[in-house]
CSV table of C-alpha atoms in Angstrom, one decimal:
chain,number,residue,atom,x,y,z
A,472,MET,CA,44.8,104.8,150.6
A,473,PRO,CA,44.0,107.7,153.0
A,474,GLN,CA,44.7,111.2,151.8
A,475,GLU,CA,47.7,112.7,153.5
A,476,PRO,CA,48.5,116.5,154.0
A,477,ILE,CA,51.3,116.4,151.4
A,478,ASP,CA,49.2,114.6,148.7
A,479,PRO,CA,48.0,116.7,145.8
A,480,ALA,CA,44.2,117.1,145.8
A,481,GLY,CA,42.0,114.7,143.8
A,482,ILE,CA,44.7,112.0,143.3
A,483,HIS,CA,43.7,108.4,143.3
A,484,TRP,CA,46.7,106.4,144.4
A,485,THR,CA,47.3,102.9,143.1
A,486,ARG,CA,48.7,100.7,145.9
A,487,VAL,CA,51.4,98.1,145.5
A,488,SER,CA,50.6,94.4,146.0
A,489,PRO,CA,50.0,93.3,149.6
A,490,SER,CA,52.3,90.4,148.8
A,491,TYR,CA,55.2,92.8,148.9
A,492,THR,CA,54.9,92.7,152.7
A,493,LYS,CA,56.3,89.1,152.5
A,494,VAL,CA,59.2,90.2,150.4
A,495,ARG,CA,60.1,93.0,152.9
A,496,LEU,CA,59.6,90.7,155.9
A,497,VAL,CA,61.9,88.0,154.5
A,498,GLY,CA,64.6,90.4,153.6
A,499,TRP,CA,64.4,92.1,156.9
A,500,GLY,CA,64.1,88.8,158.8
A,501,ILE,CA,67.4,87.4,157.3
A,502,GLY,CA,69.3,90.6,158.4
A,503,ALA,CA,67.6,90.6,161.8
A,504,LEU,CA,68.4,87.0,162.5
A,505,LEU,CA,72.1,87.4,161.5
A,506,THR,CA,72.4,90.5,163.7
A,507,LEU,CA,70.8,88.8,166.6
A,508,LEU,CA,73.1,85.8,166.3
A,509,ALA,CA,76.1,88.1,166.2
A,510,LEU,CA,74.9,90.0,169.3
A,511,CYS,CA,74.4,86.7,171.2
A,512,VAL,CA,78.0,85.6,170.8
A,513,PRO,CA,79.2,87.3,174.0
A,514,LEU,CA,76.3,85.6,175.9
A,515,VAL,CA,77.2,82.2,174.6
A,516,LEU,CA,80.9,82.8,175.3
A,517,HIS,CA,80.1,84.0,178.9
A,518,LEU,CA,77.8,81.0,179.5
A,519,THR,CA,80.3,78.5,178.3
A,520,GLY,CA,83.0,80.0,180.5
A,521,VAL,CA,85.2,81.2,177.6
A,522,TRP,CA,84.7,84.9,178.3
A,523,GLU,CA,83.8,85.2,181.9
A,524,GLY,CA,85.0,88.8,182.2
A,525,PHE,CA,82.1,90.0,180.0
A,526,PRO,CA,79.2,91.3,182.2
A,527,LEU,CA,76.3,88.8,182.0
A,528,TRP,CA,73.7,91.6,182.3
A,529,LEU,CA,75.2,93.3,179.2
A,530,ALA,CA,75.3,90.1,177.3
A,531,ILE,CA,71.5,89.7,178.0
A,532,VAL,CA,70.4,93.3,177.6
A,533,ILE,CA,72.0,94.0,174.2
A,534,PRO,CA,70.3,91.1,172.3
A,535,GLY,CA,67.1,91.8,174.3
A,536,LEU,CA,67.0,95.4,173.1
A,537,MET,CA,67.7,94.3,169.5
A,538,LEU,CA,64.9,91.8,169.7
A,539,LEU,CA,62.5,94.5,170.9
A,540,ILE,CA,63.5,96.8,168.1
A,541,ASP,CA,63.0,93.9,165.6
A,542,ILE,CA,59.5,93.2,166.9
A,543,ILE,CA,58.6,96.9,166.5
A,544,ARG,CA,60.1,96.8,162.9
A,545,MET,CA,58.1,93.7,162.1
A,546,VAL,CA,54.9,95.4,163.1
A,547,LEU,CA,55.7,98.5,161.1
A,548,ILE,CA,56.6,96.8,157.8
A,549,PRO,CA,53.0,96.0,156.7
A,550,ARG,CA,52.0,99.7,157.4
A,551,GLN,CA,55.1,100.9,155.4
A,552,VAL,CA,54.1,98.7,152.4
A,553,ALA,CA,50.5,100.1,152.6
A,554,ALA,CA,51.9,103.6,152.4
A,555,ILE,CA,53.6,103.0,149.0
A,556,GLY,CA,51.6,104.1,146.0
A,557,TYR,CA,51.8,105.8,142.6
A,558,ALA,CA,49.5,107.8,140.4
A,559,GLU,CA,49.7,108.4,136.7
A,560,ARG,CA,48.7,111.9,135.6
A,561,GLU,CA,48.6,113.4,132.2
A,562,ASP,CA,52.1,115.0,132.4
A,563,ASP,CA,53.8,113.3,135.2
A,564,LEU,CA,54.0,110.3,137.5
A,565,LEU,CA,53.6,110.7,141.3
A,566,VAL,CA,55.2,108.2,143.7
A,567,ARG,CA,54.6,108.3,147.4
A,568,HIS,CA,56.0,106.4,150.4
A,569,GLY,CA,56.7,106.7,154.1
A,570,LEU,CA,54.7,106.7,157.4
A,571,MET,CA,56.5,109.1,159.7
A,572,PHE,CA,58.6,110.8,157.0
A,573,GLN,CA,56.3,111.0,154.0
A,574,LYS,CA,57.6,111.7,150.5
A,575,VAL,CA,55.8,112.4,147.3
A,576,LEU,CA,58.0,112.4,144.2
A,577,VAL,CA,56.8,114.0,141.0
A,578,VAL,CA,58.5,112.7,137.8
A,579,PRO,CA,57.6,114.6,134.6
A,580,TYR,CA,57.4,112.1,131.7
A,581,GLY,CA,59.6,114.3,129.5
A,582,ARG,CA,62.4,114.1,132.1
A,583,MET,CA,62.6,110.3,132.3
A,584,GLN,CA,65.9,108.9,130.9
A,585,PHE,CA,65.1,105.2,131.2
A,586,ILE,CA,63.0,102.7,133.1
A,587,ASP,CA,64.2,99.5,134.8
A,588,VAL,CA,62.1,96.6,135.7
A,589,ALA,CA,63.9,94.4,138.3
A,590,VAL,CA,62.9,91.0,139.8
A,591,GLY,CA,64.7,89.4,142.7
A,592,PRO,CA,64.4,85.8,143.8
A,593,ILE,CA,61.7,86.3,146.4
A,594,ASP,CA,59.8,88.7,144.1
A,595,ARG,CA,59.9,86.1,141.4
A,596,MET,CA,58.4,83.5,143.7
A,597,LEU,CA,55.5,85.9,144.5
A,598,GLY,CA,55.1,87.2,140.9
A,599,LEU,CA,56.2,90.7,141.8
A,600,CYS,CA,58.7,93.2,140.3
A,601,LYS,CA,60.1,96.7,140.9
A,602,VAL,CA,59.9,99.5,138.5
A,603,LYS,CA,62.6,102.1,138.7
A,604,LEU,CA,62.5,105.4,136.9
A,605,HIS,CA,65.8,107.3,136.2
A,606,THR,CA,66.0,111.0,135.4
A,607,ALA,CA,68.9,113.2,134.6
A,608,ALA,CA,69.2,114.4,138.2
A,609,ALA,CA,71.4,112.0,140.3
A,610,ASP,CA,69.0,112.0,143.2
A,611,ALA,CA,65.7,111.8,141.4
A,612,THR,CA,65.1,108.1,140.9
A,613,ALA,CA,61.7,106.8,141.7
A,614,ASP,CA,61.2,103.2,142.8
A,615,ILE,CA,57.8,101.5,142.8
A,616,PRO,CA,58.4,98.1,144.4
A,617,GLY,CA,55.9,95.3,144.8
A,618,LEU,CA,54.1,95.5,141.6
A,619,PRO,CA,52.6,92.4,140.0
A,620,LEU,CA,54.6,91.5,136.9
A,621,SER,CA,51.8,92.3,134.5
A,622,GLU,CA,51.3,95.8,136.0
A,623,GLY,CA,55.1,96.4,136.1
A,624,THR,CA,55.3,95.5,132.4
A,625,ARG,CA,52.3,97.7,131.5
A,626,LEU,CA,53.6,100.6,133.5
A,627,ARG,CA,57.1,100.4,131.9
A,628,GLU,CA,55.5,100.4,128.4
A,629,ALA,CA,53.1,103.2,129.3
A,630,LEU,CA,55.8,105.4,130.9
A,631,ALA,CA,58.2,104.8,128.0
A,632,ALA,CA,55.5,105.8,125.4
A,633,ARG,CA,54.6,108.9,127.4
A,634,GLY,CA,58.2,109.8,127.9
A,635,GLU,CA,58.9,109.6,124.2
A,636,SER,CA,55.9,111.6,123.2
A,637,ARG,CA,56.8,114.4,125.8
A,638,LEU,CA,60.4,114.4,124.7
A,639,ALA,CA,59.5,114.7,121.1
A,640,GLY,CA,57.4,117.7,122.0
A,641,LEU,CA,60.5,119.6,123.3
């Protein structure tokens, strides 16, 4: 993973599984297909003569623009997945994501409240899970999606153990 300007120096990022790209593409694809079908309704109604008052050019342009946006999104998803990473340090966990709008979240082990490991149906088929760290702050949850199940379980146990040891030190 390339070093970005907002990354702390000397950090080795652990990337998520490349299979997570499939999860993102399937989830996005279902939504894109339903949106495209809904946007094609005026075109179908116009071509069948039910809604002749709707401009044909508009009935073609709107789904066409959406299709163009969907193609761009499809190309960006693999790059977005490649930008997701995490790093375990001695006192905290770093989570990064984003291409254009990059974000690095630092979660101190002593501030973690609890850790979720979630598996959806597509994740389960590909042997992936999502680790979610919750802190006392409402907006400070860190998600690490696309981890292999064994890595997600290991990370949950390691973070819980580190969190308990740091909390006991307070």
